[in-house]
CSV table of C-alpha atoms in Angstrom, one decimal:
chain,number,residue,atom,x,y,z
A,1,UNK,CA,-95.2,-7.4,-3.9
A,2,UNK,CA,-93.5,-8.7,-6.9
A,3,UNK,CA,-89.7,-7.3,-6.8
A,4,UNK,CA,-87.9,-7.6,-10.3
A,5,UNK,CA,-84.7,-7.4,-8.7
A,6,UNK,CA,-85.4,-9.9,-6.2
A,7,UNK,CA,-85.9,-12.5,-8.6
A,8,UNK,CA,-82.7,-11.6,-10.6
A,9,UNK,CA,-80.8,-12.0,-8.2
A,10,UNK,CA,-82.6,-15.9,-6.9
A,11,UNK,CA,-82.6,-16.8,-10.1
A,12,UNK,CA,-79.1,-16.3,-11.9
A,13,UNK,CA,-79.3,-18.9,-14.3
A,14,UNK,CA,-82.5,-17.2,-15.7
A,15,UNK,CA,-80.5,-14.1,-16.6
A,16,UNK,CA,-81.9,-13.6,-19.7
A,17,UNK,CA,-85.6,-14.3,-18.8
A,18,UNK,CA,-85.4,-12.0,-15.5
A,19,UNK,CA,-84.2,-9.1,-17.9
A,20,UNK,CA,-86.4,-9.5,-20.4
A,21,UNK,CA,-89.5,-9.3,-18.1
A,22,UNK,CA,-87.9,-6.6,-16.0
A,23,UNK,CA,-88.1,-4.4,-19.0
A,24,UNK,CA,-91.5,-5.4,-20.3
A,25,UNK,CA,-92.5,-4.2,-16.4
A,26,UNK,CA,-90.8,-1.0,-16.3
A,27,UNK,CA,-91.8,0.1,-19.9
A,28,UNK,CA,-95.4,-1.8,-20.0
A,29,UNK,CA,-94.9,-3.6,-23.3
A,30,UNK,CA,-93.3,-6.7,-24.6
A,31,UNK,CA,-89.9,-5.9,-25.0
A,32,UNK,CA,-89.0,-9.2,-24.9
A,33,UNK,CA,-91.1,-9.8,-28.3
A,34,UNK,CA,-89.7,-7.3,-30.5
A,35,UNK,CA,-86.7,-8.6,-32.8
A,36,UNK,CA,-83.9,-6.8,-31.3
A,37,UNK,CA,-84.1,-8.5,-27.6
A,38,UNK,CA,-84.6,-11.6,-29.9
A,39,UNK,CA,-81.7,-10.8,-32.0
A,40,UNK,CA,-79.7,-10.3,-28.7
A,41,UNK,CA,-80.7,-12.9,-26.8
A,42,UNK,CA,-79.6,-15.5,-29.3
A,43,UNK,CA,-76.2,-13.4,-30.0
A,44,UNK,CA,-75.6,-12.3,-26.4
A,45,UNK,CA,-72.3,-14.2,-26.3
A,46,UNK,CA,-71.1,-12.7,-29.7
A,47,UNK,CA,-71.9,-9.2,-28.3
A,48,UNK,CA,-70.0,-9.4,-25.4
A,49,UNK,CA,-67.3,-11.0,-27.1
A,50,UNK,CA,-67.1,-8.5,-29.8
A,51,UNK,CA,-67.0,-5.6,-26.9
A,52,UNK,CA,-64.6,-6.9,-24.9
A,53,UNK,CA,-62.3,-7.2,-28.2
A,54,UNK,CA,-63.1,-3.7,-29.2
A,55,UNK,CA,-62.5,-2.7,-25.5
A,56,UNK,CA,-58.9,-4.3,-25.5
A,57,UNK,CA,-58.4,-2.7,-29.2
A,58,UNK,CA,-59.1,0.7,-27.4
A,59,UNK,CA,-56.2,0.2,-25.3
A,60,UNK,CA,-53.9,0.1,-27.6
A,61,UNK,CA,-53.7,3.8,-28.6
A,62,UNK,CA,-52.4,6.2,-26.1
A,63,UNK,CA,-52.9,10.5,-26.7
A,64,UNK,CA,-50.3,12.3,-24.8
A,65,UNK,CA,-51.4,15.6,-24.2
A,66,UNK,CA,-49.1,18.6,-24.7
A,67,UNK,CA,-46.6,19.4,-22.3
A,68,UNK,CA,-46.9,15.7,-20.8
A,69,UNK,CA,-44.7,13.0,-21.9
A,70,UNK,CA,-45.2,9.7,-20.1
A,71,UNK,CA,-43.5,6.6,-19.6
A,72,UNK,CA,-43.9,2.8,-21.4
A,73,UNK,CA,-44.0,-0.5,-19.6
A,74,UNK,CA,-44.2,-3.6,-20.1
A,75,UNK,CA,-45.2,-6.2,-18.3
A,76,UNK,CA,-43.8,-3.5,-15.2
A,77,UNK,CA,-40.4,-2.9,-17.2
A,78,UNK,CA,-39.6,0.0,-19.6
A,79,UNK,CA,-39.4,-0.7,-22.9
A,80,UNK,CA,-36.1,-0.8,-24.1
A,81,UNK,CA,-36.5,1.6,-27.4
A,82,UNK,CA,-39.8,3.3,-26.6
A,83,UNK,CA,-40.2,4.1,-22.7
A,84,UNK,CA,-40.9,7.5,-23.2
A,85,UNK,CA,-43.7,8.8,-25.0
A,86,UNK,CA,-44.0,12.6,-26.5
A,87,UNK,CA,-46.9,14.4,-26.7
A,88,UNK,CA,-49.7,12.6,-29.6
A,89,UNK,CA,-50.9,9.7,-30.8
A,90,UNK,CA,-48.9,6.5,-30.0
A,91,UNK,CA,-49.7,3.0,-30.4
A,92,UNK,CA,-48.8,-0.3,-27.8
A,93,UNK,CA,-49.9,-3.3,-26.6
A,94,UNK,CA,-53.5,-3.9,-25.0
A,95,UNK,CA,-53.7,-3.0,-21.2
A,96,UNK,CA,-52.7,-5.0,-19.4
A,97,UNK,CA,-49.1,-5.9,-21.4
A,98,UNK,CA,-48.5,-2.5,-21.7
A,99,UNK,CA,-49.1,0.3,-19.1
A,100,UNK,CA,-48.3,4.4,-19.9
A,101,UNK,CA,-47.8,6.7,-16.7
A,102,UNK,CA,-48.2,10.4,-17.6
A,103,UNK,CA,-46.0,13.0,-16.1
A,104,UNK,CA,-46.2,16.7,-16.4
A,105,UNK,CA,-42.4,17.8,-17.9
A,106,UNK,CA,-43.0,21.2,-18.9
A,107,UNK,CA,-45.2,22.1,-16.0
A,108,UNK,CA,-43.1,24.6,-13.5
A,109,UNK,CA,-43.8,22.7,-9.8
A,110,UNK,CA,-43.5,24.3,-6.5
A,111,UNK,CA,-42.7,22.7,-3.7
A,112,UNK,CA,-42.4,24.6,0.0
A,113,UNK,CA,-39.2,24.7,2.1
A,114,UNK,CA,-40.1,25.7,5.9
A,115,UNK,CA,-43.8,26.2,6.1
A,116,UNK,CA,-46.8,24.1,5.0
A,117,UNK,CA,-49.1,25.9,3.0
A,118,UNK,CA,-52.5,26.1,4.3
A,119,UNK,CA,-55.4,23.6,2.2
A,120,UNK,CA,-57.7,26.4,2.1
A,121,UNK,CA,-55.9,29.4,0.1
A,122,UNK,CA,-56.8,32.6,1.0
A,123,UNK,CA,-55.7,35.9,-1.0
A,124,UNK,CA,-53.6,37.9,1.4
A,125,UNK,CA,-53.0,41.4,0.3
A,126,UNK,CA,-50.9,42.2,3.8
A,127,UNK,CA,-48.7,39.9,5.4
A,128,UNK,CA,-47.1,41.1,8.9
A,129,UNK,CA,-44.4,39.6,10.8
A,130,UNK,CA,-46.3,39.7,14.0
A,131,UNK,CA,-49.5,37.5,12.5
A,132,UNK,CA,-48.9,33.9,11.4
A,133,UNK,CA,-50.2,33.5,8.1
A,134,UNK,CA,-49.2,29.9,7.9
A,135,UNK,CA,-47.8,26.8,9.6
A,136,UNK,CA,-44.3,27.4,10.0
A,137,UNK,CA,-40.9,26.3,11.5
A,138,UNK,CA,-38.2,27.7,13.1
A,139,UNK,CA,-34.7,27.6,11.8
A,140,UNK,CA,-31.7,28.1,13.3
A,141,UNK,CA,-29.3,31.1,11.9
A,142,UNK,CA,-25.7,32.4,13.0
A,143,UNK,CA,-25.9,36.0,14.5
A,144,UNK,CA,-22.2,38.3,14.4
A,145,UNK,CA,-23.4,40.9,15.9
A,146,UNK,CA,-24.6,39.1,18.8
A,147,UNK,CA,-21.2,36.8,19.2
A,148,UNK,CA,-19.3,40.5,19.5
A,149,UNK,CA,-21.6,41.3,22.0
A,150,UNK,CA,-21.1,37.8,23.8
A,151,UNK,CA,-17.4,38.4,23.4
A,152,UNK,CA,-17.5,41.7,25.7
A,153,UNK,CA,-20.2,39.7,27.8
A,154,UNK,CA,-17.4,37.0,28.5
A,155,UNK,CA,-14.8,39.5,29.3
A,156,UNK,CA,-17.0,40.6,32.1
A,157,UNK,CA,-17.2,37.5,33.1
A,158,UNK,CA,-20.9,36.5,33.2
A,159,UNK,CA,-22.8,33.9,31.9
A,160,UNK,CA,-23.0,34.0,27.5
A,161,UNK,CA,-25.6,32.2,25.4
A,162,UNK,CA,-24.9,31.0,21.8
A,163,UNK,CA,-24.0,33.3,19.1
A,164,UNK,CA,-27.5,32.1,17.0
A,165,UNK,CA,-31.0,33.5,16.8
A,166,UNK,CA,-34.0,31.8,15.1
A,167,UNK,CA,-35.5,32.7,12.0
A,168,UNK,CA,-38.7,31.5,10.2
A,169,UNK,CA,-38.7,30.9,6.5
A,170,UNK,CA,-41.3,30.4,3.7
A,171,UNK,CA,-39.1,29.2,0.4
A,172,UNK,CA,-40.6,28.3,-2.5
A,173,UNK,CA,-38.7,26.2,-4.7
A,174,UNK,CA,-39.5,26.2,-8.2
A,175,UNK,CA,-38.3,23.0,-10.2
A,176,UNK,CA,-39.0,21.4,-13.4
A,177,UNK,CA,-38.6,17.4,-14.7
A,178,UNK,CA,-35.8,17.4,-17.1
A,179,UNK,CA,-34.9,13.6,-17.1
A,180,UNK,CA,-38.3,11.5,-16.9
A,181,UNK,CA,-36.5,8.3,-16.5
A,182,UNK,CA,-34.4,9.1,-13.8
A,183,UNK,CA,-37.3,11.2,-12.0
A,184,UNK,CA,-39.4,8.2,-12.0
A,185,UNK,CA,-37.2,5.0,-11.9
A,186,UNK,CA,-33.8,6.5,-9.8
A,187,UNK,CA,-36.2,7.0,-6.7
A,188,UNK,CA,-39.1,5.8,-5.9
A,189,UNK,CA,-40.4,9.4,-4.8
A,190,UNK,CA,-39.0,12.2,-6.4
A,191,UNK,CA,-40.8,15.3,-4.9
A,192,UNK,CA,-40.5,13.6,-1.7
A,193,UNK,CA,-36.6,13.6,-2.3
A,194,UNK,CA,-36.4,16.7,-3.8
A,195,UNK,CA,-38.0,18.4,-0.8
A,196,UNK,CA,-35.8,16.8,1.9
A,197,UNK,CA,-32.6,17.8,-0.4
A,198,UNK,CA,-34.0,21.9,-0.4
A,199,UNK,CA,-34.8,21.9,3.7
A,200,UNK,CA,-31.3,20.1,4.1
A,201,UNK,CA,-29.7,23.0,2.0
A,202,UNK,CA,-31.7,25.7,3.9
A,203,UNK,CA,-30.6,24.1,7.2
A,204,UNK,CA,-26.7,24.2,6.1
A,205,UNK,CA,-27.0,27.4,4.5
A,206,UNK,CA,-28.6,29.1,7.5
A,207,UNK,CA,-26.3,28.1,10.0
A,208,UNK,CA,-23.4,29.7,8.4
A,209,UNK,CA,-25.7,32.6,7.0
A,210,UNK,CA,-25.9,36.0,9.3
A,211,UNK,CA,-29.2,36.9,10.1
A,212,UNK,CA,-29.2,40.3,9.7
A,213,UNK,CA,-27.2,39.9,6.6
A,214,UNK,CA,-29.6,37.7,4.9
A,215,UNK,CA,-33.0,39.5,5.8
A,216,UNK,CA,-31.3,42.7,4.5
A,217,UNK,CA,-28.7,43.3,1.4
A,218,UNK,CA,-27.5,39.9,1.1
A,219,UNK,CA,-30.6,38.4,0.2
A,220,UNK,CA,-30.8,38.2,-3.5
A,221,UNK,CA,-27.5,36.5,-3.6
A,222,UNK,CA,-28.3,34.0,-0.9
A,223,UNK,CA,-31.4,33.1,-2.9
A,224,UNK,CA,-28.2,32.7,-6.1
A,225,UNK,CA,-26.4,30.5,-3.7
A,226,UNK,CA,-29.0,28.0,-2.5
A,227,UNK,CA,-30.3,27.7,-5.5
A,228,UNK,CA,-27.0,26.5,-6.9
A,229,UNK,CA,-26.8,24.0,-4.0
A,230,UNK,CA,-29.7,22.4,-4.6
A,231,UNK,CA,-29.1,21.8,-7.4
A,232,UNK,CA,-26.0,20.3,-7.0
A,233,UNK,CA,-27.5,18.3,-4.5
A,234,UNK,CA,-30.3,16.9,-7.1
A,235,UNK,CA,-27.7,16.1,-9.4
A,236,UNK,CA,-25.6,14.2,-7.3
A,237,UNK,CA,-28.8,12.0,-6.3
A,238,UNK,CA,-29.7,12.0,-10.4
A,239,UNK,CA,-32.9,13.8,-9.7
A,240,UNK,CA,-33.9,14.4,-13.0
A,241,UNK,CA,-34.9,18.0,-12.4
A,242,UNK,CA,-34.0,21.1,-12.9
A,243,UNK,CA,-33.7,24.2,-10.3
A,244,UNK,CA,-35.5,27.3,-11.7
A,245,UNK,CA,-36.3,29.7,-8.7
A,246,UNK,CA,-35.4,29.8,-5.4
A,247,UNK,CA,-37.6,32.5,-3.4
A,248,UNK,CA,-36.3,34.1,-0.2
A,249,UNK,CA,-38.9,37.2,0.2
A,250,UNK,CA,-40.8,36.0,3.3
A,251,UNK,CA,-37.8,35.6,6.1
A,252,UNK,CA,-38.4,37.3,9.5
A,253,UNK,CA,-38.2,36.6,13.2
A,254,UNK,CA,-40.2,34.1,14.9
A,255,UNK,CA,-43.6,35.4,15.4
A,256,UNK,CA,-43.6,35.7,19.4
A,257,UNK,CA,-40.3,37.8,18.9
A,258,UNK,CA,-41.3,39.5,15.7
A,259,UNK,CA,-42.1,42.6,17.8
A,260,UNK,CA,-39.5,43.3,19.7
A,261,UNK,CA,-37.0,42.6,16.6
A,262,UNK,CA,-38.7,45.1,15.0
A,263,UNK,CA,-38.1,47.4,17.9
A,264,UNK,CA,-34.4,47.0,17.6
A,265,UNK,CA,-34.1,47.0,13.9
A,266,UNK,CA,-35.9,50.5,14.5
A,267,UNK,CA,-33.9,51.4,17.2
A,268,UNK,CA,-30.7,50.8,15.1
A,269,UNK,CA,-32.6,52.2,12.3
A,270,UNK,CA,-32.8,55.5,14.2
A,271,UNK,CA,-29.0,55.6,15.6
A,272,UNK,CA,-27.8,55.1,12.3
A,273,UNK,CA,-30.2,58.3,10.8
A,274,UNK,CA,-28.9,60.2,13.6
A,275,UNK,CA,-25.3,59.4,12.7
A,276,UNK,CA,-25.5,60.1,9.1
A,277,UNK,CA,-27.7,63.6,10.4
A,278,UNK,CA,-24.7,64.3,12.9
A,279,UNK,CA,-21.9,63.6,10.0
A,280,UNK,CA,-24.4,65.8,7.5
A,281,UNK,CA,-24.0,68.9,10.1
A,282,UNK,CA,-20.5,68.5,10.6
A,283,UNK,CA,-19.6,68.5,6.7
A,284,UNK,CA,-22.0,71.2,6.3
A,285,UNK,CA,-20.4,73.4,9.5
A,286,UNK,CA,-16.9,72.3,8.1
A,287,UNK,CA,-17.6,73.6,4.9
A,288,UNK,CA,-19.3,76.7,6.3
A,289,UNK,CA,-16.4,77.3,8.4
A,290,UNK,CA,-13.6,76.4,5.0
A,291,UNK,CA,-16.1,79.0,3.5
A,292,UNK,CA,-15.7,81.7,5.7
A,293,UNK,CA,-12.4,81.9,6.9
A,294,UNK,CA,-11.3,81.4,2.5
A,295,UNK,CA,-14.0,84.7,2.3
A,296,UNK,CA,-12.1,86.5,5.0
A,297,UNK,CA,-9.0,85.4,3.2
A,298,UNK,CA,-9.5,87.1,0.3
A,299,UNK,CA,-11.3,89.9,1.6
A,300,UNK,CA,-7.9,90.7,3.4
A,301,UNK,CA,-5.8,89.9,0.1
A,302,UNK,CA,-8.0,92.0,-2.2
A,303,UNK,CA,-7.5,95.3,0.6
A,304,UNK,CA,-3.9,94.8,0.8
A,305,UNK,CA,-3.8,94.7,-3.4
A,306,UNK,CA,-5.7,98.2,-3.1
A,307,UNK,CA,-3.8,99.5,-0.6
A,308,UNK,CA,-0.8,98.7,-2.2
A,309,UNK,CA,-1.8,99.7,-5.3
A,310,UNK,CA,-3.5,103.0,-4.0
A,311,UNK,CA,0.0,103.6,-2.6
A,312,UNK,CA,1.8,102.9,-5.6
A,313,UNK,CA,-0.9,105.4,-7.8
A,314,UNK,CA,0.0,108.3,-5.4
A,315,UNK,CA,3.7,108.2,-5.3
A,316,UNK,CA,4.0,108.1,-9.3
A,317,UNK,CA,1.2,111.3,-9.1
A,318,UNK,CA,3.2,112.8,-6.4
A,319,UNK,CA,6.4,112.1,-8.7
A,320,UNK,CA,4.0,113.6,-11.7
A,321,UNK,CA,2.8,116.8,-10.0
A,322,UNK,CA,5.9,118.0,-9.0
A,323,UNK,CA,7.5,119.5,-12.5
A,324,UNK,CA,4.2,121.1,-13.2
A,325,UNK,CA,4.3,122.6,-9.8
A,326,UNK,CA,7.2,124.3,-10.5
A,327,UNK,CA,6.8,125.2,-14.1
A,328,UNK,CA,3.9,127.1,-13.0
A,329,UNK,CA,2.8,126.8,-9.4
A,330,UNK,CA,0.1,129.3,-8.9
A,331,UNK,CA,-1.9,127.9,-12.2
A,332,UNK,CA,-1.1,124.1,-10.8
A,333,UNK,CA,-2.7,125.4,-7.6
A,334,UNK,CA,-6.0,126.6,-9.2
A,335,UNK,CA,-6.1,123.8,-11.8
A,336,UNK,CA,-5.9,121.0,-8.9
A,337,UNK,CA,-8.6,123.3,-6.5
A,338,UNK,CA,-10.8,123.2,-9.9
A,339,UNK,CA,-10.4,119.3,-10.4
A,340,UNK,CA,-10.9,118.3,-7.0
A,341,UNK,CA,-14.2,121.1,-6.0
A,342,UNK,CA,-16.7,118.8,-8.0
A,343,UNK,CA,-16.0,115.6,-6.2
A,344,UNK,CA,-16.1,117.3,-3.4
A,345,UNK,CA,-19.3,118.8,-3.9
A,346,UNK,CA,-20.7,116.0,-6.0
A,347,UNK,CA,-23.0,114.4,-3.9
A,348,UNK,CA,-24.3,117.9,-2.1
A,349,UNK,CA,-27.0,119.8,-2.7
A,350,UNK,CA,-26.7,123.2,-4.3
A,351,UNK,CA,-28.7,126.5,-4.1
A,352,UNK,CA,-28.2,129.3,-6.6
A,353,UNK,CA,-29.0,132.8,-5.4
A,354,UNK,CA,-29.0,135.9,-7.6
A,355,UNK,CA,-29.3,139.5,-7.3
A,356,UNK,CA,-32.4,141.7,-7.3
A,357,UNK,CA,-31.4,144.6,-8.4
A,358,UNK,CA,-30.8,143.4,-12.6
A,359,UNK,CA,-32.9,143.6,-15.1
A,360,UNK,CA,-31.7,140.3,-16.2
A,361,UNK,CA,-34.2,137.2,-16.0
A,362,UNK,CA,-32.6,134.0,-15.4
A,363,UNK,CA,-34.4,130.6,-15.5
A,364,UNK,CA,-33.2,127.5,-14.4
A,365,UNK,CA,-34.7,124.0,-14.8
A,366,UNK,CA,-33.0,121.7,-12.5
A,367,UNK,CA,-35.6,119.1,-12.4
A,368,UNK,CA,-35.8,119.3,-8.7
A,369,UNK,CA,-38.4,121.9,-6.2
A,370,UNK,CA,-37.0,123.7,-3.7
A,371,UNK,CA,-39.0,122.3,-0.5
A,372,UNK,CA,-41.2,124.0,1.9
A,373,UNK,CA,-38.8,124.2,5.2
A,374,UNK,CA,-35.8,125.6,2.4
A,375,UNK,CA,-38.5,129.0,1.2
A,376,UNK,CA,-39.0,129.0,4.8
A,377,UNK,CA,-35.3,129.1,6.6
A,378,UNK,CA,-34.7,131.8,3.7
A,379,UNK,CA,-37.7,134.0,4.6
A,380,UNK,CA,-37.0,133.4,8.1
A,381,UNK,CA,-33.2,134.6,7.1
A,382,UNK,CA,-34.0,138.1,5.3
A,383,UNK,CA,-36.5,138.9,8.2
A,384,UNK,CA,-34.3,138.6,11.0
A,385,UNK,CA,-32.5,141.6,12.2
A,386,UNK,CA,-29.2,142.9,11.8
C-alpha cells in the first residue's frame, strides 16, 4: 500500500515533490503539470513571504465593537497617550508590539453575594423557603427580640444563648466598569475583588442588622445602605466600578428552620390580628356606649324643654282664660266644651242615627260601610225587650 502521507513525512526535504504527487493521486490528473503548481512551485518562497506580510499588516487595525472599549499595550505597557480604545476602527502596531484587551464597559455585570448560582439555569416560577433552590450560606444576623427574651431568661437564672440567629441570603449585585484602567491595572482581578468587598459588607451589615427588621419593613433601605457601602468600599480600593443595584428580595431562614420560623412569624402574625380585632371591638363598644348614654342625654334634655315649656304654655293660658271667664262665664264654658269635644272625639268612630217618623230623606256619603257585626248589634238592639 502506497501511503502519500507516509512518504511526506520520510521525505521532508522533497516537500514540494510529495505534494505535488499527493494531489495528482487524490484528483487523478497531473496537477503537478498545469502552470499554476508550476508558477507556485518556483514562487513558493515569495508566496509565503507576501502572506505572512499581509498577515502582520492585518494586525494592525483593531474594530472595537460598541459598548466595548479595550485597552493598548505595548510591548506589555500601556501606551502613554492611547491605552484606551473607543468603540471603531483604530490603527497600531503589528501583533506582537502591540496587544488590545477588550472589556465590556457598558455591559450591566452581576455578580452573587451568599449563594452560588447553579451552572444549569432553570426557570423557577415558585421559590419556597423550605426548598433549596440553590447553594447557599449561612450568615450570621443580630436578633432584639430574642436578647429581651435572653434578658428575662438571665433573670431567672438559667443558662442564655447568644442574642443572633442565622439567615441565608441571595444578593445580587449589579455593577458596571467606569474606570478601565484602574479595573484592569489597580488589581490584578477585579470581579474577584469586587466580590470579596460585597460579602465583607453583607457580613458587617448583618451583624448589626435585626433580623426581623430586615426581612420585613426595613428592607428596601438596607438594600440603600449596603449599596452605599460597597461602594465606598470599591472606591477606597480604586475599583474602577460603579454600584448600580443591590438586591435584597430572597432573605429567609435557613432551610432546616424555615418551617418552624414560619410558624412563629404566623403565630405572631395571628396575636397581633387578634389585638388589633380586640382594640377594633373596644373602640367600636366605646363608641356605642359614648353613643348611647349622649342619645339618653338628650332624650332627657329635649323632655325637660317640653315639660318646661308645656308648663310655661299653660300658666300664660290659665292667666289668658281668666278675664274671659269672667266677662262672660257661661258662654266661656260652652265655647271651651266646643273647642275641646273634637279632639276628643277625633280619633273615634261615629254613627249617625235619625228618626223614622219624617218625611225627610237624608243621605250621607262618608266614604266608609257600616260593617256586618255593627247592622247586627243594632238589630239585635231594637229586638230585645223592654
Amino acid at each position: 500500500y502506497d501511503s502519500r502521507v507516509i512518504g511526506l513525512l520520510a521525505q521532508p526535504e522533497g516537500l514540494v515533490a510529495t505534494a505535488a504527487q499527493t494531489l495528482d493521486y487524490q484528483f487523478g490528473f497531473k496537477v503537478s503539470e498545469t502552470w499554476f503548481f508550476r508558477m507556485l512551485r518556483e514562487r513558493i518562497l515569495q508566496v509565503l513571504v507576501f502572506q505572512f506580510v499581509l498577515l502582520i499588516i492585518s494586525t494592525c487595525v483593531v474594530f472595537i465593537e460598541p459598548g466595548e472599549q479595550a485597552l493598548l499595550e505595548r510591548f506589555g505597557k500601556p501606551v502613554a497617550n492611547n491605552t484606551i480604545l473607543s468603540p471603531g476602527a483604530h490603527l497600531k502596531l503589528p501583533w506582537p508590539v502591540d496587544k488590545v484587551y477588550r472589556y465590556r464597559t457598558e455591559q450591566i455585570q452581576t455578580l452573587s453575594v451568599g449563594f452560588t448560582p447553579e451552572k444549569e439555569e432553570h426557570e423557577e416560577t415558585l421559590v419556597l423557603w423550605t426548598v433549596a433552590h440553590s447553594k447557599e450560606d449561612n450568615f450570621l444576623v443580630a436578633n432584639r427580640e430574642q436578647a429581651s427574651t435572653e434578658a428575662d431568661v438571665a433573670a431567672a437564672g438559667t443558662k442564655k444563648s447568644p442574642p443572633v440567629s442565622l439567615i441565608t441570603v441571595s444578593i445580587p449585585v449589579q455593577f458596571q466598569i467606569t474606570n478601565l484602567v484602574d479595573w484592569v491595572y489597580n488589581h490584578e482581578n477585579g470581579e474577584e475583588l469586587l466580590q470579596q468587598i460585597a460579602t465583607r459588607e453583607v457580613v458587617r451589615f448583618l451583624v448589626s442588622a435585626d433580623i426581623n427588621e430586615i426581612m420585613s419593613h426595613e428592607r428596601l433601605e438596607s438594600a440603600q445602605m449596603l449599596e452605599k457601602r460597597i461602594q465606598e468600599a470599591a472606591n477606597a480600593q480604586k475599583l474602577g466600578a460603579r454600584i448600580l443595584f443591590v438586591g435584597l428580595q430572597d432573605l429567609h431562614p435557613p432551610v432546616k428552620v424555615a418551617g418552624e420560623y414560619e410558624k412563629v412569624v404566623a403565630a405572631a402574625q395571628l396575636r397581633q390580628a387578634t389585638i388589633i380585632r380586640a382594640e377594633g371591638e373596644a373602640i367600636r363598644t366605646n363608641n356605642l356606649a359614648g353613643a348611647k348614654a349622649l342619645s339618653v342625654t338628650n332624650l332627657a334634655e329635649a323632655a325637660r324643654i317640653k315639660l318646661e315649656l308645656t308648663a310655661s304654655a299653660r300658666a300664660a293660658a290659665f292667666t289668658n282664660q281668666i278675664p274671659a271667664f269672667k266677662a262672660a262665664p257661661s258662654v266661656y264654658v260652652q265655647r271651651l266644651y266646643a273647642q275641646t269635644f273634637p279632639r276628643a272625639v277625633a280619633n273615634a268612630r261615629k254613627y249617625i242615627l235619625v228618626s223614622t217618623n219624617t218625611d225627610h230623606v237624608i243621605t250621607f256619603d262618608l266614604q266608609h260601610n257600616a260593617t256586618d257585626d255593627f247592622i247586627r248589634q243594632q238589630a239585635e238592639a231594637i229586638n230585645k225587650p223592654n
